Tab-separated table of C-alpha atoms in Angstrom:
chain	number	residue	atom	x	y	z
I	1	MET	CA	99.539	27.174	87.507
I	2	SER	CA	97.201	24.311	88.243
I	3	ASP	CA	94.353	26.674	89.320
I	4	ASN	CA	94.471	28.581	86.047
I	5	LYS	CA	90.983	27.702	85.304
I	6	SER	CA	89.432	29.027	88.491
I	7	HIS	CA	91.468	32.213	88.054
I	8	ILE	CA	90.214	32.725	84.541
I	9	ASN	CA	86.526	32.019	85.481
I	10	HIS	CA	86.798	34.784	88.253
I	11	LEU	CA	87.696	37.138	85.193
I	12	LEU	CA	84.636	36.300	83.357
I	13	SER	CA	81.269	37.870	83.798
I	14	ASN	CA	78.019	35.731	84.171
I	15	GLU	CA	76.857	36.353	80.577
I	16	GLN	CA	79.884	36.876	78.312
I	17	LYS	CA	82.870	34.856	77.614
I	18	TRP	CA	84.899	37.971	78.682
I	19	GLN	CA	84.527	41.071	80.525
I	20	HIS	CA	84.206	43.192	77.445
I	21	SER	CA	82.461	42.116	74.254
I	22	TYR	CA	84.934	44.006	72.104
I	23	GLU	CA	87.910	42.007	73.328
I	24	GLN	CA	88.394	38.203	73.763
I	25	PRO	CA	91.359	35.974	74.689
I	26	ILE	CA	92.820	33.777	72.183
I	27	SER	CA	92.645	30.101	72.637
I	28	TYR	CA	95.207	28.921	75.145
I	29	ALA	CA	95.925	32.546	76.252
I	30	PRO	CA	98.044	32.582	79.369
I	31	LEU	CA	97.130	34.061	82.654
I	32	VAL	CA	99.846	36.023	84.315
I	33	GLN	CA	99.874	36.641	88.246
I	34	LEU	CA	101.100	40.194	89.030
I	35	ALA	CA	102.989	41.359	92.060
I	36	ASN	CA	99.873	42.421	93.781
I	37	SER	CA	98.347	39.023	93.181
I	38	SER	CA	95.978	39.969	90.489
I	39	TRP	CA	95.663	37.536	87.540
I	40	VAL	CA	95.484	39.037	83.950
I	41	VAL	CA	95.558	38.040	80.308
I	42	PRO	CA	98.222	40.340	78.696
I	43	GLN	CA	96.615	42.553	75.830
I	44	HIS	CA	98.861	41.086	73.277
I	45	PHE	CA	96.808	37.679	73.813
I	46	LEU	CA	93.463	39.412	72.965
I	47	ARG	CA	91.563	39.791	69.848
I	48	TYR	CA	89.735	43.199	69.491
I	49	LYS	CA	86.555	43.930	67.474
I	50	HIS	CA	85.751	47.481	68.236
I	51	THR	CA	82.236	49.193	67.243
I	52	LEU	CA	81.064	52.648	67.654
I	53	GLN	CA	79.285	51.560	70.900
I	54	SER	CA	82.555	49.976	72.212
I	55	VAL	CA	84.675	52.939	71.361
I	56	ASN	CA	81.999	55.232	73.169
I	57	GLU	CA	82.241	52.898	76.126
I	58	VAL	CA	86.020	53.403	76.365
I	59	LEU	CA	85.694	57.103	75.913
I	60	GLU	CA	83.225	57.394	78.957
I	61	SER	CA	86.131	56.328	81.188
I	62	ILE	CA	88.400	59.183	80.048
I	63	GLU	CA	88.539	62.375	82.191
I	64	PHE	CA	90.030	65.631	80.968
I	65	SER	CA	89.308	69.376	80.467
I	66	ALA	CA	85.688	70.624	80.226
I	67	HIS	CA	86.530	72.686	77.129
I	68	PHE	CA	87.767	69.523	75.086
I	69	ARG	CA	85.719	66.592	74.452
I	70	VAL	CA	86.716	63.502	72.418
I	71	LEU	CA	83.914	62.161	70.354
I	72	ALA	CA	83.497	58.958	68.345
I	73	ALA	CA	81.634	58.863	65.166
I	74	GLN	CA	81.187	56.652	62.194
I	75	LYS	CA	80.983	57.210	58.454
I	76	GLY	CA	80.128	54.073	56.398
I	77	GLU	CA	82.285	51.348	57.932
I	78	GLU	CA	84.850	53.668	59.223
I	79	ILE	CA	84.996	54.497	62.978
I	80	TYR	CA	86.799	57.747	63.979
I	81	LEU	CA	87.749	59.989	66.856
I	82	GLN	CA	87.349	63.750	66.687
I	83	VAL	CA	88.124	66.496	69.319
I	84	ALA	CA	85.210	69.025	70.019
I	85	VAL	CA	86.645	72.313	71.233
I	86	LEU	CA	84.726	75.174	72.946
I	87	SER	CA	87.108	78.041	72.562
I	88	PRO	CA	86.996	81.879	72.233
I	89	ASP	CA	87.866	83.443	68.933
I	90	ASN	CA	91.762	83.356	69.059
I	91	TYR	CA	91.811	86.127	66.333
I	92	GLN	CA	89.968	88.704	68.396
I	93	LYS	CA	92.196	90.741	70.725
I	94	SER	CA	89.955	90.447	73.700
I	95	ALA	CA	88.452	87.001	73.315
I	96	SER	CA	91.153	84.875	74.586
I	97	THR	CA	91.602	86.704	77.702
I	98	ASN	CA	88.090	86.483	79.096
I	99	GLU	CA	86.209	83.290	80.106
I	100	GLY	CA	82.909	85.312	79.827
I	101	LYS	CA	83.308	85.948	76.234
I	102	ALA	CA	81.308	83.896	73.583
I	103	LYS	CA	82.913	80.788	72.563
I	104	LYS	CA	83.008	79.002	69.186
I	105	LEU	CA	82.356	75.240	68.788
I	106	LEU	CA	85.244	73.725	66.730
I	107	PHE	CA	86.296	70.108	65.530
I	108	GLY	CA	89.901	68.801	65.032
I	109	ARG	CA	90.995	66.379	62.505
I	110	ARG	CA	89.672	62.758	62.420
I	111	TRP	CA	91.719	59.864	63.798
I	112	ILE	CA	90.824	56.551	62.475
I	113	VAL	CA	89.903	53.758	64.792
I	114	GLU	CA	90.884	50.215	63.333
I	115	GLU	CA	88.486	47.376	64.208
I	116	ASN	CA	91.276	45.466	65.875
I	117	LEU	CA	92.918	48.258	67.660
I	118	PRO	CA	94.013	47.270	71.203
I	119	THR	CA	92.001	49.164	73.659
I	120	SER	CA	95.162	50.714	75.157
I	121	GLU	CA	96.006	52.066	71.857
I	122	LEU	CA	92.556	53.440	71.434
I	123	ILE	CA	92.877	55.336	74.666
I	124	GLN	CA	96.382	56.587	73.567
I	125	THR	CA	94.715	57.708	70.118
I	126	ALA	CA	92.366	60.011	72.384
I	127	PHE	CA	95.382	61.378	74.243
I	128	LEU	CA	97.296	62.067	71.227
I	129	ALA	CA	94.136	63.759	69.583
I	130	LEU	CA	93.958	65.890	72.624
I	131	LYS	CA	97.500	66.981	72.597
I	132	VAL	CA	97.277	67.991	68.874
I	133	ALA	CA	94.045	69.938	69.310
I	134	ARG	CA	95.445	71.992	72.258
I	135	GLU	CA	98.719	72.682	70.329
I	136	HIS	CA	96.701	74.154	67.551
I	137	GLU	CA	95.134	76.473	70.103
I	138	VAL	CA	98.510	77.351	71.766
I	139	ARG	CA	99.968	78.277	68.170
I	140	GLU	CA	97.043	80.390	67.583
I	141	LEU	CA	97.333	82.296	70.995
I	142	PHE	CA	100.860	83.463	70.016
I	143	GLN	CA	100.690	86.816	68.346
I	144	LEU	CA	103.488	88.903	66.775
I	145	THR	CA	102.923	92.758	65.928
I	146	GLN	CA	104.862	93.534	62.641
I	147	HIS	CA	104.509	96.793	60.530
I	148	HIS	CA	101.504	98.073	62.336
I	149	ALA	CA	99.661	94.935	62.096
I	150	THR	CA	99.295	91.593	64.046
I	151	SER	CA	100.166	88.081	63.011
I	152	THR	CA	100.024	84.534	64.375
I	153	PRO	CA	103.107	83.201	62.654
I	154	PHE	CA	103.119	79.857	64.386
I	155	ASN	CA	99.272	78.945	63.485
I	156	ASN	CA	98.731	75.654	61.302
I	157	HIS	CA	96.615	77.621	58.621
I	158	HIS	CA	99.421	79.187	56.632
I	159	ASP	CA	99.627	78.365	53.005
I	160	LEU	CA	102.371	75.691	52.910
I	161	PRO	CA	102.299	75.085	48.961
I	162	VAL	CA	102.834	79.044	48.547
I	163	MET	CA	105.754	79.128	50.892
I	164	ALA	CA	107.309	76.039	49.274
I	165	GLN	CA	106.956	77.607	45.955
I	166	ASN	CA	108.330	80.976	47.207
I	167	PRO	CA	110.978	80.161	49.915
I	168	GLU	CA	112.734	83.340	49.520
I	169	LEU	CA	109.898	85.172	51.325
I	170	VAL	CA	110.234	83.194	54.584
I	171	LYS	CA	113.826	82.140	54.501
I	172	GLY	CA	117.026	84.156	54.541
I	173	ARG	CA	118.470	86.966	56.732
I	174	CYS	CA	116.561	87.562	60.016
I	175	VAL	CA	116.068	91.028	61.420
I	176	GLN	CA	118.660	91.638	64.367
I	177	THR	CA	116.901	92.952	67.460
I	178	SER	CA	117.315	92.250	71.334
I	179	VAL	CA	114.957	89.946	72.987
I	180	ASN	CA	113.776	92.635	75.196
I	181	GLU	CA	112.730	94.880	72.239
I	182	LEU	CA	111.258	91.699	70.399
I	183	LEU	CA	109.032	90.738	73.400
I	184	LYS	CA	107.434	94.176	73.411
I	185	ARG	CA	105.755	93.008	69.990
I	186	VAL	CA	104.813	89.654	71.485
I	187	VAL	CA	101.493	88.654	73.014
I	188	PHE	CA	100.288	85.316	74.189
I	189	ALA	CA	96.701	84.535	75.139
I	190	GLY	CA	95.856	88.312	74.851
I	191	ALA	CA	98.594	89.418	77.368
I	192	ASN	CA	102.342	90.670	77.390
I	193	VAL	CA	105.329	88.565	77.878
I	194	THR	CA	108.406	89.665	79.877
I	195	LEU	CA	112.007	88.471	79.907
I	196	GLN	CA	112.794	87.424	83.462
I	197	GLY	CA	116.487	86.224	82.747
I	198	HIS	CA	119.068	85.249	80.056
I	199	GLN	CA	122.128	83.257	80.895
I	200	GLN	CA	124.800	81.621	78.832
I	201	ILE	CA	125.517	78.197	80.096
I	202	ALA	CA	128.072	75.683	78.301
I	203	GLY	CA	127.504	77.449	74.998
I	204	GLN	CA	123.574	77.368	75.436
I	205	HIS	CA	121.428	80.303	75.915
I	206	LEU	CA	118.973	79.909	78.914
I	207	TYR	CA	115.889	82.027	78.678
I	208	THR	CA	113.304	82.681	81.385
I	209	VAL	CA	110.190	84.394	80.352
I	210	GLU	CA	106.950	85.106	82.325
I	211	LEU	CA	103.501	85.145	80.697
I	212	LEU	CA	101.348	87.761	82.262
I	213	CYS	CA	97.814	86.315	81.272
I	214	ASN	CA	95.655	85.363	84.043
I	215	GLU	CA	92.321	84.408	82.471
I	216	CYS	CA	93.495	81.953	79.660
I	217	GLN	CA	91.169	79.103	79.042
I	218	LEU	CA	94.236	77.101	78.973
I	219	SER	CA	94.932	77.399	82.561
I	220	GLU	CA	98.426	76.009	82.851
I	221	PHE	CA	99.571	79.206	81.232
I	222	ASN	CA	98.249	81.654	83.669
I	223	ASN	CA	100.983	83.739	85.309
I	224	LYS	CA	103.341	80.951	84.232
I	225	THR	CA	107.217	81.192	84.186
I	226	ILE	CA	108.759	79.124	81.515
I	227	SER	CA	112.491	78.441	80.761
I	228	PHE	CA	114.097	77.121	77.801
I	229	LEU	CA	117.498	76.644	75.999
I	230	ARG	CA	118.697	77.735	72.568
I	231	SER	CA	121.948	77.297	70.775
I	232	ASP	CA	122.253	80.924	69.656
I	233	SER	CA	120.951	84.366	70.800
I	234	SER	CA	119.204	85.525	67.654
I	235	ALA	CA	115.606	86.810	67.823
I	236	ASN	CA	114.425	84.093	65.334
I	237	SER	CA	116.026	81.276	67.570
I	238	PHE	CA	114.230	82.788	70.633
I	239	LEU	CA	110.927	82.827	68.860
I	240	HIS	CA	111.189	79.092	67.834
I	241	GLY	CA	112.498	78.064	71.297
I	242	PHE	CA	109.556	80.107	72.865
I	243	ILE	CA	106.827	78.324	70.937
I	244	ALA	CA	108.328	74.898	71.524
I	245	ALA	CA	108.356	75.537	75.192
I	246	LEU	CA	104.709	76.620	75.042
I	247	VAL	CA	103.726	73.708	73.280
I	248	ALA	CA	105.850	71.410	75.789
I	249	THR	CA	103.972	73.113	78.642
I	250	SER	CA	100.507	72.254	77.107
I	251	ASN	CA	101.626	68.694	76.525
I	252	GLU	CA	102.857	68.269	80.032
I	253	TYR	CA	99.449	69.493	81.320
I	254	VAL	CA	97.812	66.709	79.123
I	255	ASN	CA	100.250	64.235	80.672
I	256	GLU	CA	99.093	64.943	84.111
I	257	GLN	CA	95.440	65.593	83.359
I	258	PHE	CA	94.444	63.011	81.027
I	259	LYS	CA	93.016	60.142	82.923
I	260	TYR	CA	91.629	56.717	82.100
I	261	LYS	CA	89.502	55.252	85.007
I	262	GLY	CA	91.129	57.745	87.168
I	263	PHE	CA	94.797	56.801	86.261
I	264	ALA	CA	97.101	59.237	84.610
I	265	ARG	CA	99.272	56.935	82.467
I	266	PHE	CA	101.817	59.504	81.286
I	267	SER	CA	102.167	61.463	84.502
I	268	LYS	CA	105.594	62.078	86.036
I	269	HIS	CA	104.327	60.540	89.195
I	270	VAL	CA	104.195	57.155	87.416
I	271	VAL	CA	107.457	55.515	88.392
I	272	VAL	CA	109.327	54.271	85.248
I	273	GLU	CA	110.938	51.358	86.871
I	274	GLN	CA	107.908	50.035	88.089
I	275	ILE	CA	106.270	50.207	84.424
I	276	GLY	CA	109.367	48.270	83.485
I	277	ASN	CA	108.862	45.660	86.060
I	278	LEU	CA	105.039	45.312	84.884
I	279	SER	CA	106.248	44.845	81.532
I	280	ILE	CA	108.660	42.220	82.172
I	281	ALA	CA	105.963	40.390	84.198
I	282	MET	CA	103.547	40.449	81.261
I	283	ARG	CA	105.806	39.776	78.262
I	284	SER	CA	108.906	37.697	79.466
I	285	PRO	CA	108.574	34.031	78.285
I	286	SER	CA	109.526	32.939	81.758
I	287	THR	CA	106.554	34.489	83.346
I	288	VAL	CA	104.090	34.084	80.442
I	289	GLY	CA	104.774	30.278	80.044
I	290	LEU	CA	102.993	29.766	76.684
I	291	CYS	CA	102.236	26.195	75.849
I	292	SER	CA	102.888	25.027	72.242
I	293	MET	CA	99.228	25.475	71.150
I	294	GLY	CA	99.243	29.034	72.727
I	295	LYS	CA	102.373	29.928	70.803
I	296	GLN	CA	100.677	28.858	67.673
I	297	HIS	CA	97.546	30.880	68.257
I	298	ALA	CA	99.756	33.940	69.371
I	299	ASN	CA	101.807	33.783	66.186
I	300	GLN	CA	98.523	33.629	64.199
I	301	LEU	CA	97.282	36.680	65.820
I	302	ASN	CA	100.666	38.512	65.296
I	303	PHE	CA	100.578	37.593	61.774
I	304	GLU	CA	96.969	38.805	61.236
I	305	ILE	CA	97.505	42.119	62.946
I	306	ASP	CA	100.938	42.832	61.158
I	307	SER	CA	99.903	41.767	57.774
I	308	GLY	CA	96.743	43.490	58.036
I	309	ARG	CA	98.478	47.028	58.675
I	310	ALA	CA	100.007	47.103	55.120
I	311	PRO	CA	98.340	50.017	53.321
I	312	GLN	CA	96.264	48.823	50.456
I	313	GLY	CA	97.426	49.920	46.781
I	314	CYS	CA	100.883	50.959	47.999
I	315	GLY	CA	102.932	47.881	47.046
I	316	GLN	CA	104.738	49.552	44.391
I	317	ALA	CA	105.755	52.574	46.469
I	318	ILE	CA	106.888	50.349	49.349
I	319	GLY	CA	109.087	48.334	46.662
I	320	GLY	CA	110.685	51.735	45.711
I	321	PHE	CA	111.155	52.534	49.341
I	322	LEU	CA	112.884	49.074	50.125
I	323	ALA	CA	114.878	49.455	46.824
I	324	ALA	CA	116.088	52.936	47.710
I	325	HIS	CA	117.768	51.337	50.887
I	326	GLY	CA	119.249	48.326	48.814
I	327	ILE	CA	116.865	45.843	50.285
I	328	GLU	CA	115.128	43.423	48.100
I	329	GLN	CA	113.122	41.559	50.884
I	330	PRO	CA	112.690	42.818	54.450
I	331	GLU	CA	113.320	40.280	57.161
I	332	ASN	CA	109.575	40.078	57.873
I	333	ALA	CA	108.535	39.791	54.199
I	334	HIS	CA	106.453	36.594	55.199
I	335	LEU	CA	103.964	39.110	56.591
I	336	TYR	CA	103.074	40.361	53.300
I	337	PRO	CA	102.951	37.364	50.723
I	338	ASN	CA	100.633	39.310	48.380
I	339	TYR	CA	101.980	42.570	48.888
I	340	LEU	CA	105.729	42.901	48.139
């Protein structure tokens, strides 16, 4: 590639060494020409130095539902992402079924952003944060009537230490009932659920249910028909399969609707083999063509990233973890000279 210099100059802005201040190519970074004739430096030859400003710059290019917003904040030296949710009160019977009802402002858990996190991984952290926040909502929208009261058995707020200390209260023999009878006590997003079909296929039970909600803020569930497989026909197995199918439906919605600069990376419309071709073009030694100095700088970058990932103060615990597997030194022990 004798004309590499002119190509890399084309990638640079007038004022900066690189198109973004928070990422810079290592010395002797290779340029790769893609199938559409574009020239790029693959992300694994870039150094990253994210700040609150750069993280916000990336988040500005993300598109998603109006009711969920990924925010960036900083406490001390630590930058983190957090999802803000505008949602009706899931524990009020009528709130989840009407867009006009008052909404609460809620915040999800914090997701730490490392300074040297690749921009692609930063985007995927926002993607994962949204999936987890929506799963939280889905679990709270599932209600079960028991003993003349209503519970949300799949929510994330149950007291796990109490359950672990008293397992006999939540494990053991299940109440035997038909799925049709069970569904008379099930509500999702403030509306009933009906069984549309039940078939036995190759030892598996295929259930098809219809959600009768039509004003749910999580719009993918409105008048939705969902099918899922279970290994047995017990009511308990059905309930676990049902909530897993609901979460999967939410995740699929995020896959299709989450976009960075208009591109839905995890959409089913992205062709898997084409992703494979792009990966080969950007990672194969035959196409990257690193010179000897480039290999030295790339190896140094990999060493800094991998060695810097080791959690501080956990050397003894990691030593015990390795010993439990009969390993004295892992193959990559050179990454952790002052750790193991």
